[in-house]
Short mmCIF file of C-alpha atoms in Angstrom, two decimals:
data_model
loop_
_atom_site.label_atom_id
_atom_site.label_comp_id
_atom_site.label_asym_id
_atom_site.label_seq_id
_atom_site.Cartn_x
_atom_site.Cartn_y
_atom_site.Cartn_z
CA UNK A 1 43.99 26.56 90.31
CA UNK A 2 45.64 25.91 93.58
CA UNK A 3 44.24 29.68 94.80
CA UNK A 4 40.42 28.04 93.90
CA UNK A 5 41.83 24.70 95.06
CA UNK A 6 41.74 26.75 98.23
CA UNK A 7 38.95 29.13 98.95
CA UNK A 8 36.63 26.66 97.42
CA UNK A 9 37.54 23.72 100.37
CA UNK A 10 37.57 26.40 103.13
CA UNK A 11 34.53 27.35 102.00
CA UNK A 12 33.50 23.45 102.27
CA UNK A 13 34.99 23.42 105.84
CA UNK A 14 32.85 26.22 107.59
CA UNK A 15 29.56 24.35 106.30
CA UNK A 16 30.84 20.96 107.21
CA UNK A 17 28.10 20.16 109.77
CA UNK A 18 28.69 15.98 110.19
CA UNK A 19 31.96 16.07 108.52
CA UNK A 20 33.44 14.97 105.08
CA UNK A 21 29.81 12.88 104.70
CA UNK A 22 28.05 16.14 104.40
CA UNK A 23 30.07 18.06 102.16
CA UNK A 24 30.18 15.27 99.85
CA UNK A 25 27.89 16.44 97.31
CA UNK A 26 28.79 20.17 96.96
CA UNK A 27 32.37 18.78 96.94
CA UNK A 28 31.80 16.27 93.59
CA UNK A 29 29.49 19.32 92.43
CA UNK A 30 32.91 21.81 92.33
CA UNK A 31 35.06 19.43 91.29
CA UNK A 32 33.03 17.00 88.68
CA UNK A 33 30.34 19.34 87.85
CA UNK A 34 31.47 23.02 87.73
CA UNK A 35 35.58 22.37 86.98
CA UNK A 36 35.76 19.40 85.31
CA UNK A 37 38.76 18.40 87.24
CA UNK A 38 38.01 14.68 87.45
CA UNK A 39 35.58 12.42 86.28
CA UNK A 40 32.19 11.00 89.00
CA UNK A 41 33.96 7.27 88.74
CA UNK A 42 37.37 9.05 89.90
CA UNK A 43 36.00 11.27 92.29
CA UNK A 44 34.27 7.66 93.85
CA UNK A 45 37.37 5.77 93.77
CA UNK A 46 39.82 8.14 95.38
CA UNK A 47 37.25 8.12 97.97
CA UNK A 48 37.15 4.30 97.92
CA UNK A 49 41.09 4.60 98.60
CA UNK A 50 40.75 6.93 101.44
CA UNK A 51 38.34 5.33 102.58
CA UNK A 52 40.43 2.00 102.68
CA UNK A 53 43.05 3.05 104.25
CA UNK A 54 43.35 3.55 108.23
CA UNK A 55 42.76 7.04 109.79
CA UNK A 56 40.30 10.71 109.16
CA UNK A 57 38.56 10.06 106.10
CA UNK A 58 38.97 13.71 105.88
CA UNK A 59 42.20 12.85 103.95
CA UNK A 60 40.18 11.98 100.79
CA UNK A 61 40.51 16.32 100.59
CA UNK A 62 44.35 15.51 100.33
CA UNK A 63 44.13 13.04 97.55
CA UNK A 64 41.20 14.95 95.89
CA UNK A 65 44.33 17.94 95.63
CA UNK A 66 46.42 15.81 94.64
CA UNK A 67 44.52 14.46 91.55
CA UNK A 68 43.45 18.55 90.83
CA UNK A 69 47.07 20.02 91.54
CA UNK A 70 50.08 17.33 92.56
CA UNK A 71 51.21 17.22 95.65
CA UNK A 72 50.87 20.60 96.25
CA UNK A 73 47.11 21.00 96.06
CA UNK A 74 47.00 18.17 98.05
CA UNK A 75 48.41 20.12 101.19
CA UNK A 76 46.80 22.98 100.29
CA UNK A 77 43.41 21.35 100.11
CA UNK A 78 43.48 19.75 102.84
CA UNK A 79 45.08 22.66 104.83
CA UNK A 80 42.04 24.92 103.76
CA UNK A 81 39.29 22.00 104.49
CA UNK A 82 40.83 21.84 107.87
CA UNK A 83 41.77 25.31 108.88
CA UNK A 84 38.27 27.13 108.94
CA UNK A 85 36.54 24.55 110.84
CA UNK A 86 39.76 24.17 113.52
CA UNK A 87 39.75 27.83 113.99
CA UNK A 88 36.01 27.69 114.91
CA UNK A 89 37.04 24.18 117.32
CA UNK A 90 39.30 26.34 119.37
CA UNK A 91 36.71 28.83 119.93
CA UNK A 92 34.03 26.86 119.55
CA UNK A 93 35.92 24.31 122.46
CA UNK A 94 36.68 27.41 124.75
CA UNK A 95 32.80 28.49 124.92
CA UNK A 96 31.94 25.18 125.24
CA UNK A 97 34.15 24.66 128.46
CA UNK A 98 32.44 28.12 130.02
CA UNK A 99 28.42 27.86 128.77
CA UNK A 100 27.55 23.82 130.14
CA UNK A 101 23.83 24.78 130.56
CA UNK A 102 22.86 27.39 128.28
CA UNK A 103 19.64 26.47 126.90
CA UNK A 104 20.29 27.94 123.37
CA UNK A 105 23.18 24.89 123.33
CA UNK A 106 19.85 21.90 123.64
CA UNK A 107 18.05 23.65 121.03
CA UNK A 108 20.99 24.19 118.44
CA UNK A 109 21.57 20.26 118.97
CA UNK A 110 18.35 19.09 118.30
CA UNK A 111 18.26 21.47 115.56
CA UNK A 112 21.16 20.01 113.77
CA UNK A 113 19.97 16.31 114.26
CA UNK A 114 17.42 16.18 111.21
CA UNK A 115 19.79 18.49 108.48
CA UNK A 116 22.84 16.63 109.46
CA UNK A 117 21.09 13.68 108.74
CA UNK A 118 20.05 14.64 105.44
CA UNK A 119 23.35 16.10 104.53
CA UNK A 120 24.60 12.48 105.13
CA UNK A 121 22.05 10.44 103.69
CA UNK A 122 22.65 12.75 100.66
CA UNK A 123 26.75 12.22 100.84
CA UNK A 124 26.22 8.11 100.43
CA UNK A 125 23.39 8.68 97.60
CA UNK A 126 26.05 10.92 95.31
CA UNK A 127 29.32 8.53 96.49
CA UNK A 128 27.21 5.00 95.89
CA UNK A 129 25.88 6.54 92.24
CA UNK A 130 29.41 6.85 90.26
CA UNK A 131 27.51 5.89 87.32
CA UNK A 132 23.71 7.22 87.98
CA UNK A 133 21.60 5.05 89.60
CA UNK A 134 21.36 1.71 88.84
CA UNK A 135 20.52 -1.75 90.33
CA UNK A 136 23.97 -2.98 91.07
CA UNK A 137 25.39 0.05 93.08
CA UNK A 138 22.24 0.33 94.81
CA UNK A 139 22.42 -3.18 95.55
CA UNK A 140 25.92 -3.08 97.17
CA UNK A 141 24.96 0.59 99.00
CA UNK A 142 21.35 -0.83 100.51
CA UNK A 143 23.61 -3.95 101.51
CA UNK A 144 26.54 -2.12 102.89
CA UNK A 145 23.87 0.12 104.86
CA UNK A 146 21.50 -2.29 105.85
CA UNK A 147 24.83 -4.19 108.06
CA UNK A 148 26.05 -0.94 109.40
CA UNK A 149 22.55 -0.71 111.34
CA UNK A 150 21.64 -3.58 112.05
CA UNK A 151 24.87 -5.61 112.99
CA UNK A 152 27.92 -4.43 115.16
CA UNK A 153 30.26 -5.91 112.13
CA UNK A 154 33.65 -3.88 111.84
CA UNK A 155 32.90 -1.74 109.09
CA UNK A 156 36.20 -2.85 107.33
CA UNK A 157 34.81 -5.89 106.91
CA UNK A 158 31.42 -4.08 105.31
CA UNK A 159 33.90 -2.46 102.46
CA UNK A 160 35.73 -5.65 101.82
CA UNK A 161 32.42 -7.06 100.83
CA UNK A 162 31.62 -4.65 98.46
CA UNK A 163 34.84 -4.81 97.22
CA UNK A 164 34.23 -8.45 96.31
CA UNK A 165 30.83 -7.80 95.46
CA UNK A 166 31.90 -4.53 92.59
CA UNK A 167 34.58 -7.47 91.05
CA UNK A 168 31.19 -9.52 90.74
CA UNK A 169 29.04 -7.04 89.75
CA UNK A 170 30.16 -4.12 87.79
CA UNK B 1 40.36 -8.80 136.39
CA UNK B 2 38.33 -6.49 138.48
CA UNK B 3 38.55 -7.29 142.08
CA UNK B 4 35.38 -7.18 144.05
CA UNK B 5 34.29 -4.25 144.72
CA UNK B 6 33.31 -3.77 147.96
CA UNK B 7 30.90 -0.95 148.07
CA UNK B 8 29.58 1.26 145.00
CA UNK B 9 32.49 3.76 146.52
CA UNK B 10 32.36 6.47 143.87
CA UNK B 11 35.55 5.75 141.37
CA UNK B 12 38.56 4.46 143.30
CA UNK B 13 41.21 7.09 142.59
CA UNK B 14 43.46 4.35 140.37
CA UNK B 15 40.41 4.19 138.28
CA UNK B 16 39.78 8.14 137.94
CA UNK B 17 40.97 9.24 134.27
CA UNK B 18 43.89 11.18 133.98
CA UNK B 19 44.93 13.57 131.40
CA UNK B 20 47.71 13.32 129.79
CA UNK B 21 50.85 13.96 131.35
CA UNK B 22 52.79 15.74 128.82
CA UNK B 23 52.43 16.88 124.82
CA UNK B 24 54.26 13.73 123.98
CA UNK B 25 52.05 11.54 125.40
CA UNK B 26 49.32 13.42 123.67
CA UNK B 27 51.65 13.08 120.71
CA UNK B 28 51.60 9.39 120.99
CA UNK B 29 48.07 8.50 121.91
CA UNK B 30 46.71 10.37 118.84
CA UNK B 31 49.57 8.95 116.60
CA UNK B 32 47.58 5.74 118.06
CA UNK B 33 44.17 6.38 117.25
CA UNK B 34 45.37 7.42 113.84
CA UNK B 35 47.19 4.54 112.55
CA UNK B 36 45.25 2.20 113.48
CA UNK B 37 41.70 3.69 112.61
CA UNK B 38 40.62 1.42 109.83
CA UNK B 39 36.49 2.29 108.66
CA UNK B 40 36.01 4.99 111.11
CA UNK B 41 38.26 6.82 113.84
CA UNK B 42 35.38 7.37 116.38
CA UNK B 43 35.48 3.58 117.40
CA UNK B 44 38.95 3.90 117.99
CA UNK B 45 39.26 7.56 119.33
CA UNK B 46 37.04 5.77 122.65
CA UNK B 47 39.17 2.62 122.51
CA UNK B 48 42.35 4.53 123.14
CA UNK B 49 41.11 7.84 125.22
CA UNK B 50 38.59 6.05 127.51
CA UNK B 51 39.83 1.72 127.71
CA UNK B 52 43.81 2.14 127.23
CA UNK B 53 44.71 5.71 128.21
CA UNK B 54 42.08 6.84 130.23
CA UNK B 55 42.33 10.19 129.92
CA UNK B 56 38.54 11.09 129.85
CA UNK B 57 35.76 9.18 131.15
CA UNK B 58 32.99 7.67 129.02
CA UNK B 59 30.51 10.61 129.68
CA UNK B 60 33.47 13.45 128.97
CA UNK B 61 34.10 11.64 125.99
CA UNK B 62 30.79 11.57 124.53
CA UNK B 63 30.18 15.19 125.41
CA UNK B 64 33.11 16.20 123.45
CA UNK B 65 32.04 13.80 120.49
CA UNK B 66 28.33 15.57 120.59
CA UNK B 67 30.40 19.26 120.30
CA UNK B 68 32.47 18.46 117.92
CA UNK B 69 29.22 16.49 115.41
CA UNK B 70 27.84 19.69 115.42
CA UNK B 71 31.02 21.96 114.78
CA UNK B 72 31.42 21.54 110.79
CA UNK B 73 35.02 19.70 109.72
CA UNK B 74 36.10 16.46 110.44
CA UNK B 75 34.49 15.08 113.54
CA UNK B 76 38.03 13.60 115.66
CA UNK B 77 40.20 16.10 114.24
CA UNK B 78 37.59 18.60 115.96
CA UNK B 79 37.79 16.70 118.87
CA UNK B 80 41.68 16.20 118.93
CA UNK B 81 41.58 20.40 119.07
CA UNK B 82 39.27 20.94 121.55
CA UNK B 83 40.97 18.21 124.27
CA UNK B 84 44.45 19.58 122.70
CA UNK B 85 43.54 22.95 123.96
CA UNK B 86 42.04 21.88 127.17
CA UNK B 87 44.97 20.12 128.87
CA UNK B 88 48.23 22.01 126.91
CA UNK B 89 46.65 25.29 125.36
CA UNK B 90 47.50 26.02 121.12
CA UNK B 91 50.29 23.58 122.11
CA UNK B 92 47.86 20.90 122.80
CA UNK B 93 45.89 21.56 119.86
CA UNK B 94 48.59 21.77 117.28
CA UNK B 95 49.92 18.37 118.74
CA UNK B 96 46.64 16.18 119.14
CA UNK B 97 45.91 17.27 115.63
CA UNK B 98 49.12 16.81 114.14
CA UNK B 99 49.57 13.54 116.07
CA UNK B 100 46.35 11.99 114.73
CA UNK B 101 47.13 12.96 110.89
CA UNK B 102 50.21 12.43 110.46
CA UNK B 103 50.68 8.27 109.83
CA UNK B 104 47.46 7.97 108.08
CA UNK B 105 48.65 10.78 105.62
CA UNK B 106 51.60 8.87 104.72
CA UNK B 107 49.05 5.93 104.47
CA UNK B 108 47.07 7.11 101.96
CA UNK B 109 49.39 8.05 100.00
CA UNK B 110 50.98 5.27 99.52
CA UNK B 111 47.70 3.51 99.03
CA UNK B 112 46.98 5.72 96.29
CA UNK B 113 50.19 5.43 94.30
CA UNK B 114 49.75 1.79 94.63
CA UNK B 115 46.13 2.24 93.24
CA UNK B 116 47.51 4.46 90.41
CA UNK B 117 50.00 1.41 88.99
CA UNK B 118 47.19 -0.47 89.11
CA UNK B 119 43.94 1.75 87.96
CA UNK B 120 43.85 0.77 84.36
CA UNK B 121 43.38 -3.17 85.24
CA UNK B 122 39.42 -3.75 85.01
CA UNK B 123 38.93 -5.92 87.89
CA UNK B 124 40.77 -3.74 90.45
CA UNK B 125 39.06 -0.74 89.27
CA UNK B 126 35.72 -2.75 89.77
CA UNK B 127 36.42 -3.71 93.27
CA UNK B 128 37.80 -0.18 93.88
CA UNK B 129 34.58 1.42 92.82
CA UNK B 130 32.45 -1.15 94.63
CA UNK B 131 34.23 -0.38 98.11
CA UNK B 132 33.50 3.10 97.45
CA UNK B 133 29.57 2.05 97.17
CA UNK B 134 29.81 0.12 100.04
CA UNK B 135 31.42 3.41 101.50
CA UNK B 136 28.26 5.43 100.40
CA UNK B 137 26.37 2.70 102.15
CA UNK B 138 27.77 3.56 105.29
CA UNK B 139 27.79 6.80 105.01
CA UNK B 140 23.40 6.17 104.53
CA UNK B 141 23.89 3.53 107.56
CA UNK B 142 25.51 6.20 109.98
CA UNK B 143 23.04 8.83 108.76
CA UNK B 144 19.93 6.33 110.20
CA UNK B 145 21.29 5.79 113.46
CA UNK B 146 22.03 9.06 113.84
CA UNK B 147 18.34 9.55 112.70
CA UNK B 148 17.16 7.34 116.06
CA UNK B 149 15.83 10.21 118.14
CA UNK B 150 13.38 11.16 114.81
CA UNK B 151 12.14 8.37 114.19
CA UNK B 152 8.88 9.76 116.62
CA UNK B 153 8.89 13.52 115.50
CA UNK B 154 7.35 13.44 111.72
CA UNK B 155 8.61 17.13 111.61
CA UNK B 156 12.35 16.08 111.80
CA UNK B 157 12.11 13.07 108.76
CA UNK B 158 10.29 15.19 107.10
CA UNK B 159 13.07 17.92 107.69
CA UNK B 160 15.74 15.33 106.77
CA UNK B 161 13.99 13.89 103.55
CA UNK B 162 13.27 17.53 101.95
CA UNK B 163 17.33 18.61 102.84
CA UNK B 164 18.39 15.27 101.12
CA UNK B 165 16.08 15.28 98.41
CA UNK B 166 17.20 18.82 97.11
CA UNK B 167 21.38 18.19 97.51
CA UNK B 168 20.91 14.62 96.02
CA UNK B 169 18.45 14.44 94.10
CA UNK B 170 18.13 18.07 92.94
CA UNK B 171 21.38 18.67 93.41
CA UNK B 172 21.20 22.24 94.86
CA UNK B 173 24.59 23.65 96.44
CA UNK B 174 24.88 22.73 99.73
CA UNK B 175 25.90 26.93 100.36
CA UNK B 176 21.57 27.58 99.83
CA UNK B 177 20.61 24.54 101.40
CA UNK B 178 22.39 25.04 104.52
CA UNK B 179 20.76 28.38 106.03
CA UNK B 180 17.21 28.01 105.03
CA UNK B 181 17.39 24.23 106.68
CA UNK B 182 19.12 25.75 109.89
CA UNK B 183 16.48 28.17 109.94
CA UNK B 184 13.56 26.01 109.55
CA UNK B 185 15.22 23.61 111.96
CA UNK B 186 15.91 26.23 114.43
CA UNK B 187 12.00 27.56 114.56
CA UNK B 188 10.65 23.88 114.68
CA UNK B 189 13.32 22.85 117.76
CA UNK B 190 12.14 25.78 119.35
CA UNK B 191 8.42 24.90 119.23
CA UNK B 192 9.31 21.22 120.43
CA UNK B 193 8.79 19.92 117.02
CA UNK B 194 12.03 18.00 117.19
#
């Protein structure tokens, strides 16, 4: 388990274009879908606590582990989410340092702009629908995004509200 | 507290960012960023590294930040490598990195044992689950205003939309969805369609 734990997150990391957000899905598709390891309504509140506390929300990887393998799987999953895509940072941060005006780099960022953004869109959808879709989560998601656009509001503040809006509602 | 300045004299040398002067500063500075980073570590990455430290200015900063949204892992863990390795070498790296997990690990850990006394009680559990909605709400919020430069190229939404309708939606692994949506985004930024 811990050996999947780990070649299935450094998989993860290498397509993590946009961070944790994008990986979202595939991740609750391994570990909900194809393993069984935990339940949607877990998987959703373990992000909730990662998500809660200060720092990377990459961490949710550790506590994700941790729920699959102890404590363990949750240094080995994060390890292996973070490893991959670090290796390719050091390189990656190297050639960035030497190429400033290659025109490849222009067209490989606007490239990105519209799949990243659909990788993320598609990260909230699977993390705001614990329970399928229905009227109260979307509620507190449409909400929760709606203030993150349009108001400079620490987003702390966004979570606490659905916070007090899930005791209300669900 | 600025005092007048007297001409638009390019950046006053006491103003000019400085790197960091040694790994433990870098230590430090990350540990800051870190524990402190509540809903998102970008806002406070800039807060510490451009307002209190000044160790890059704005522009370097947001340079790095565009790299590293386009490198796949986590965004400021990316970006603690890349500066890591620019001022102290693997040193650097291994430092910044380590310096910018390491409180927040022990954070959420002790977050979720605290959750885990406290799972089976209904009303916790609902308020836990609806912060992790709102969560999901951000996560869509970020995702539009990252959509801004788009909003005028019906190529890219339409892009976006089709790569979010088949991993939500359809839920297709991300591992299929990735090249052919590279691909198709590669040939349509080359022909100026985004």
């Amino acid at each position: 388990m811990i050996l999947e734990i780990a070649f299935y997150f450094a998989l993860l990391s290498i397509v993590s274009v946009g961070g944790i957000p994008s990986v979202m899905p595939e991740m609750q598709r391994i570990v909900v879908d194809v393993h069984g390891w935990m339940s949607a309504a877990e998987f959703t509140q373990l992000f909730a606590v990662a998500q809660a506390a200060p720092g990377p929300n990459v961490l949710v990887t550790a506590l994700l582990g941790w729920k699959i393998a102890g404590f363990t799987g949750a240094l080995v999953a994060l390890a292996a989410f973070c490893g991959p895509a670090g290796a390719l940072a050091w390189w990656a941060g190297g050639l960035w340092d030497r190429m400033r005006d290659a025109p490849w780099r222009k067209t490989v960022q606007r490239a990105l702009v519209p799949v990243t953004v659909g990788f993320i869109c598609a990260g909230g959808y699977v993390l705001a629908t614990p329970a399928g879709l229905d009227w109260r989560s979307a509620l507190i998601a449409a909400a929760g995004a709606a203030l993150m656009v349009s108001t400079r509001l620490n987003p702390l503040w966004i979570l606490a509200g659905g916070g007090l809006l899930g005791a209300a509602l669900l | 507290m600025s005092e007048a300045t007297p001409e638009q004299a390019p950046t006053p040398p006491p103003d000019a960012p400085r790197p960091p002067a040694s790994l433990a500063e870098l230590f430090w500075g990350f540990t800051t960023i870190g524990a402190r980073a509540f809903g998102g570590v970008l806002p406070w990455a800039h807060r510490v590294m451009v307002e209190e430290r000044r160790w890059l200015a704005p522009a370097d900063f947001a340079e790095v930040v565009a790299l590293c949204q386009f490198l796949p892992g986590p965004n400021i863990g990316n970006a603690s490598i890349v500066l890591g390795r620019r001022w102290f070498g693997l040193a650097g790296a291994a430092t910044a990195f380590f310096g910018l997990m390491a409180l927040p690990f022990i954070w959420v850990f002790a977050l979720a044992l605290l959750y885990a006394d406290w799972a089976a009680h209904p009303v916790v559990r609902a308020v836990v689950t609806g912060v992790g909605i709102a969560g999901g709400g951000l996560f869509v919020g970020t995702a539009l205003k990252l959509a801004k430069p788009l909003f005028s190229k019906p190529c890219g939404i339409g892009l976006a939309a089709a790569t979010f309708g088949v991993i939500a939606i359809e839920r297709v692994s991300l591992f299929a969805v990735l090249p052919v949506a590279a691909l198709l985004a590669w040939f349509a930024a080359r022909r100026n369609l985004l």
